[in-house]
Backbone as CSV, one residue per row, in Angstrom:
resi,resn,N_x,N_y,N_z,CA_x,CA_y,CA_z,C_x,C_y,C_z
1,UNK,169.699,76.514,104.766,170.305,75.997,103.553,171.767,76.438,103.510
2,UNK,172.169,75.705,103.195,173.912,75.761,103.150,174.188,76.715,101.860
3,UNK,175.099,77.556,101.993,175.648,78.738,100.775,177.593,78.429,100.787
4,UNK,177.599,78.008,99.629,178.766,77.886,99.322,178.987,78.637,98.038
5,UNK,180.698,79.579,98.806,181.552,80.636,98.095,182.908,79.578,97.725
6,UNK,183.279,80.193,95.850,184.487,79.295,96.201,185.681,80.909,95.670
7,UNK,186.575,80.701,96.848,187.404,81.690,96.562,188.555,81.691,95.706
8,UNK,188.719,83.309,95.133,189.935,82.771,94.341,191.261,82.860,94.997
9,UNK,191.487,81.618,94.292,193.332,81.780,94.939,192.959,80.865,96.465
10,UNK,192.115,80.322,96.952,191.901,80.260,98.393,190.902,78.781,98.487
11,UNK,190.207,78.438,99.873,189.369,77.618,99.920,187.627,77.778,99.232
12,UNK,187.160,76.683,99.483,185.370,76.635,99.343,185.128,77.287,100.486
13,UNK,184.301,78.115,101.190,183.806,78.304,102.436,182.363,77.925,102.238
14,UNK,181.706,77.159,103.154,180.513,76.458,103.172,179.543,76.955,104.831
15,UNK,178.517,77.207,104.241,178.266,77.998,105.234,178.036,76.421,106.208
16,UNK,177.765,76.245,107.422,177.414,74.752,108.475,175.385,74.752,108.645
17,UNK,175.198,75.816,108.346,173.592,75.799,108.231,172.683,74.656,107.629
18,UNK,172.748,73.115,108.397,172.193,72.259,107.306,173.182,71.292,107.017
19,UNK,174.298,71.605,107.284,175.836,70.948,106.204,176.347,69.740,107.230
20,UNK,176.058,68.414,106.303,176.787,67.307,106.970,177.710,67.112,105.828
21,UNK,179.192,66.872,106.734,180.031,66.373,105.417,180.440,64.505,105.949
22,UNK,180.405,64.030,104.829,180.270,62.725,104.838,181.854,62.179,103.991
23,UNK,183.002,61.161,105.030,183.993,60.409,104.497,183.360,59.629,103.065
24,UNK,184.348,58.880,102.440,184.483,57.907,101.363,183.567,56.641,102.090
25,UNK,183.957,56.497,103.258,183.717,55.590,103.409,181.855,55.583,104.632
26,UNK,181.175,57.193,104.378,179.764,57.117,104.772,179.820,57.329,106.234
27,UNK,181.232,57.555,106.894,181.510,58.032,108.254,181.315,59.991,107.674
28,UNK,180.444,60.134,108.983,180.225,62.019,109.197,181.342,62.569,109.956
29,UNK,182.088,63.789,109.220,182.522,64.315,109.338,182.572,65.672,110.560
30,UNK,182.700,65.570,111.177,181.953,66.420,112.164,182.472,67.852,111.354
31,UNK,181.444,68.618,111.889,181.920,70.352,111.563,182.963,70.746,112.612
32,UNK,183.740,72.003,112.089,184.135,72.778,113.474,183.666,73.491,113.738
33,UNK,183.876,74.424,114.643,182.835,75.001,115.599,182.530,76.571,114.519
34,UNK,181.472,77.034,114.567,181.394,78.452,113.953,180.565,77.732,112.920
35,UNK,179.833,79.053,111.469,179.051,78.965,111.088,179.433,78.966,109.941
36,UNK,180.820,79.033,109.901,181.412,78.549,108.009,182.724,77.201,107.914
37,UNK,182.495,76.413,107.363,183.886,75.455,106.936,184.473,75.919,105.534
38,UNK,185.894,75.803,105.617,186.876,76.328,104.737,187.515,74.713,104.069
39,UNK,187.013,74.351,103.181,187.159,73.127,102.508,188.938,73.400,101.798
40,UNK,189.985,72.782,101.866,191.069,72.682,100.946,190.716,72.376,99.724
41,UNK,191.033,73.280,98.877,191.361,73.440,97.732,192.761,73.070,96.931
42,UNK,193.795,73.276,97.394,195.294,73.189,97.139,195.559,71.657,97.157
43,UNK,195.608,71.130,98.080,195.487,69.690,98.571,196.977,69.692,99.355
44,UNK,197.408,70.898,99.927,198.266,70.838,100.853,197.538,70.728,102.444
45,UNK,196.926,70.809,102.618,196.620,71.288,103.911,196.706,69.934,104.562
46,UNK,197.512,69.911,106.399,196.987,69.362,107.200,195.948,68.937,108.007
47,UNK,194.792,69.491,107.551,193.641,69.388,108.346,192.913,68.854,107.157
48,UNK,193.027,67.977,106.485,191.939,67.769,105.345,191.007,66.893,106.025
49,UNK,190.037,67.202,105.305,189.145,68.376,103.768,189.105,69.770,104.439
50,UNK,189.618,70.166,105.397,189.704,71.151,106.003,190.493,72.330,105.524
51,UNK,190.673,73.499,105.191,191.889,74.607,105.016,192.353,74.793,106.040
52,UNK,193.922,74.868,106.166,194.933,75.122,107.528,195.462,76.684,106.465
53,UNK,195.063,77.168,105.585,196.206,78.218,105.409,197.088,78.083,103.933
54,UNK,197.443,76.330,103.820,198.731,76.254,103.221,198.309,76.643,101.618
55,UNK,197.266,76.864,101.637,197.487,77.845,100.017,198.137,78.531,99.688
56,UNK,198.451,79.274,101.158,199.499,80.472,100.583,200.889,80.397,100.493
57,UNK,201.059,79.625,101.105,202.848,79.254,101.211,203.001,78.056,99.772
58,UNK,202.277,77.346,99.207,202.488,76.713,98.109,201.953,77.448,96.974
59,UNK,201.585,78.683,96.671,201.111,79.439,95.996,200.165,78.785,94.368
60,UNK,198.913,78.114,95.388,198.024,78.351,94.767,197.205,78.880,94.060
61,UNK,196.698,78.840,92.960,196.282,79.764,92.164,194.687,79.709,91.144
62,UNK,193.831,79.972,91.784,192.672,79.916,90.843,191.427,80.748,90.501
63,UNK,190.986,81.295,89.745,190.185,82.393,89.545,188.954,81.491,89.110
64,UNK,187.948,81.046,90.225,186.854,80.517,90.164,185.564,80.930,88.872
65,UNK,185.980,82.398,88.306,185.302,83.130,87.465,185.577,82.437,85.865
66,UNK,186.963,81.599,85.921,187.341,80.421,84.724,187.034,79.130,84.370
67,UNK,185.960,78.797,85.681,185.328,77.321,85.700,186.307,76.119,86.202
């Protein structure tokens, strides 16, 4: 079963245990390799739906504990 953390200030990390991610348009998303995906949050990132990082250089900000 898939366990998803959402961090603050940072991405979703989703564990790949189980986890298909599916386009708009019903095309699968392949995973990358390893046993967690880091979903963008910010909506900077180059790798979307993927996290590259760029949270931190556009200084994102969210305390998941606020809903």
């Amino acid at each position: 079963m898939a366990e998803i953390t959402i961090n603050a200030n940072g991405p979703i990390l989703i564990s790949t245990e189980g986890l298909t991610l599916k386009a708009n348009d019903g095309s699968t998303i392949p995973n990358p390799k390893g046993s967690m995906v880091a979903l963008c949050r910010c909506g900077q990132s180059d790798m979307k739906p993927f996290c590259d990082g760029s949270h931190k250089a556009c200084g994102f900000e969210h305390d998941p504990s606020t809903a």
